[in-house]
Amino acid sequence: MTMRFKLKLFVLLGSLLCLHTSQDFYPGSAEHRCFCQVTGHLDDCTCDVETIDTFNNNHLFPKLQELLKMDYFRFYKVNLNKPCPFWTDSSHCGLRDCAVKPCKPNEVPDGLKSASYKYTEDASRELEECEKLEQLGAVDSSLSEETRQVLLEWSRHDDEADRFCESDDEESPDSQYVDLLLNPERFTGYKGPEAWQIWNSIYEENCFKPCTVKRPLNPLTSYRGEDEGKTFYRWLEGLCVEKRAFFRLISGLHASINIHLSARYLLDDNWYDKKWGHNITEFQQRFDAELTKSEGPKRLRNLYFLYLIELRALSKVLPFFERRSFQLYTGQSAQDQRAKDLLLELLQLADSFPLHFDENSLFAGDREEATKLKEDFKLHFRNISRIMDCVGCFKCRLWGKLQTQGLGTALKILFSEKQIQALPESGHLRLGFQLTRQEIVALFNAFGRISTSIKELETFRKLLSKIK
């Protein structure tokens, strides 16, 4: 029995079970209020929640967690000292749990302390020659040095044009390696008006939302008007599928982050120990239908939409990583080979998913209009990636920057299918489609966060079912 058949069979049985058990829920139960709408098919998709739960929790999640523990993926280089480009308030969180512990030089594998395009040991030795001679010389060996430099700048410009987010300058003295396993995403105590300002700036200015539709400054409080909570999402109905998708991606990312904070909450802090765990009350404040005026379950459905988008990107990028010339280079040959083998297993599993999101439904209208819409899409997302430099909590900033870069990389992949398919098997590492190591690390760690959120929902369902 194939995995695809098993998943379809599970969905059918799950749907029948859902129809039977939904009548048994007490209408006011905590579980029902949080998950009453988180079932069945997702808008603008052919997939359903039950298929994703089974695929992620039983098949993909364990492999992904194993991969993210490997050296290539656990070290991320980031600049946490960039000033906020949108407002002058430069205050930072003074809470001790907001701090990020950067790596010491001897803690980072030697193979990672190199340019972001150095995929293999051979490429590390020959990168400079490859860039100056092979790439530019391959175009025309008679070109002047000035012309070659212009072509190189064009190549860099084209790469920047393909990106959906702003990336840190890895050569900056302010950029440091961080061990993601030693700086986990969790609730730090960073909240209140400063934290709300970040998300309100994102929603109000970068999600194609009409100015007439207002979102409350504090999303955890009730709406002023009796029907405001019920009508908040109605403005989406008048938008094109691309703008709806954009909002749902950001909402899904927001929901995922809130799930992480609720699942790794500081429950007890004393002189000898700290206890982190699931805070049911915090989860309910963010996702209970009654407490959020029906908005919470919609946020969770947007999380599943985000999962489908990033999963589709992983399936699309498989040919890029399948090339013999590509290696996950840290300088530790045995671990590097194991990392690539595990990576390919994961990507092949992602590719086997039976109900992928159809990205061809996006930007499929009039060519001129679609091109402008795609550029607006990029501009809005780049703005959001820049807003992450305004986050006052450094640990929140770290994970915010990583997850926006990961989503931006997924979008870059989705709209680069032809370039990926045209990649040569070997050589010319920087011609055509390319990913830096930072983009690769962000892509898989960001999806790891989404995958973890889906898994944590299973835990919260069980915890809420015990509340009468």
Coordinates of N, CA, C and O in Angstrom, one line a residue, residues 114-120 123-124 127 131 155-156 159-160 163 170 326 412 429-430 433-439:
S114 N 33.3 30.5 5.6 CA 33.8 30.8 4.2 C 32.6 31.5 3.5 O 31.5 31.7 4.0
A115 N 32.8 31.9 2.3 CA 31.8 32.6 1.5 C 30.6 31.7 1.4 O 30.6 30.5 1.4
S116 N 29.4 32.3 1.3 CA 28.1 31.6 1.3 C 27.9 30.7 0.1 O 27.0 29.9 0.1
Y117 N 28.7 30.9 -1.0 CA 28.5 30.0 -2.1 C 29.5 28.9 -2.2 O 29.5 28.1 -3.1
K118 N 30.3 28.7 -1.1 CA 31.3 27.6 -1.1 C 30.6 26.3 -0.7 O 30.6 25.9 0.5
Y119 N 30.1 25.6 -1.7 CA 29.3 24.4 -1.4 C 30.2 23.2 -1.1 O 29.9 22.3 -0.3
T120 N 31.3 23.0 -1.8 CA 32.2 21.9 -1.7 C 33.6 22.3 -1.4 O 34.0 23.5 -1.5
A123 N 35.2 23.7 -4.5 CA 34.6 25.0 -4.8 C 35.2 26.0 -3.8 O 35.5 27.2 -4.2
S124 N 35.5 25.6 -2.6 CA 36.1 26.5 -1.6 C 37.5 27.0 -2.1 O 37.9 28.1 -2.0
L127 N 37.0 29.0 -5.7 CA 35.9 30.0 -5.9 C 36.3 31.2 -6.6 O 35.7 31.7 -7.6
E131 N 35.0 32.5 -10.2 CA 34.3 33.7 -10.5 C 34.9 34.6 -11.5 O 34.2 35.1 -12.4
S155 N 25.2 40.1 -12.7 CA 24.9 38.8 -12.1 C 24.4 39.0 -10.7 O 23.4 38.4 -10.2
R156 N 25.1 39.8 -9.9 CA 24.7 40.0 -8.5 C 23.3 40.7 -8.4 O 22.5 40.4 -7.6
D159 N 20.6 38.3 -9.1 CA 20.3 37.5 -7.9 C 19.5 38.2 -6.9 O 18.5 37.7 -6.3
E160 N 19.8 39.5 -6.7 CA 19.0 40.3 -5.7 C 17.6 40.5 -6.2 O 16.7 40.5 -5.4
R163 N 15.2 37.8 -5.2 CA 14.9 37.6 -3.7 C 13.7 38.3 -3.3 O 13.4 39.4 -3.7
E170 N 26.8 39.2 5.2 CA 27.6 38.3 6.1 C 29.0 38.7 6.3 O 29.6 38.2 7.3
F326 N 26.7 19.3 -5.8 CA 26.3 20.0 -4.6 C 26.5 19.2 -3.4 O 26.1 18.0 -3.3
K412 N 10.9 32.5 -3.6 CA 11.9 32.6 -4.6 C 12.0 31.3 -5.4 O 12.0 31.3 -6.7
L429 N 28.6 27.1 -10.7 CA 27.8 27.1 -9.5 C 27.0 28.4 -9.3 O 26.0 28.4 -8.7
R430 N 27.5 29.5 -9.9 CA 26.8 30.8 -9.7 C 26.1 31.2 -10.9 O 25.7 32.4 -11.1
F433 N 20.0 29.7 -11.4 CA 19.4 29.7 -10.1 C 20.4 29.3 -9.1 O 21.3 28.5 -9.3
Q434 N 20.4 30.0 -7.9 CA 21.4 29.8 -6.9 C 20.7 30.0 -5.5 O 19.8 30.8 -5.4
L435 N 21.3 29.4 -4.5 CA 20.9 29.6 -3.1 C 22.2 29.8 -2.3 O 23.1 29.0 -2.5
T436 N 22.2 30.7 -1.5 CA 23.4 30.9 -0.6 C 23.2 29.9 0.6 O 22.1 29.4 0.8
R437 N 24.2 29.6 1.4 CA 24.1 28.8 2.5 C 23.1 29.4 3.5 O 22.3 28.6 4.1
Q438 N 23.1 30.7 3.7 CA 22.2 31.3 4.6 C 20.7 31.1 4.2 O 19.9 30.8 5.0
E439 N 20.5 31.1 2.9 CA 19.1 30.9 2.4 C 18.7 29.4 2.6 O 17.6 29.1 3.0

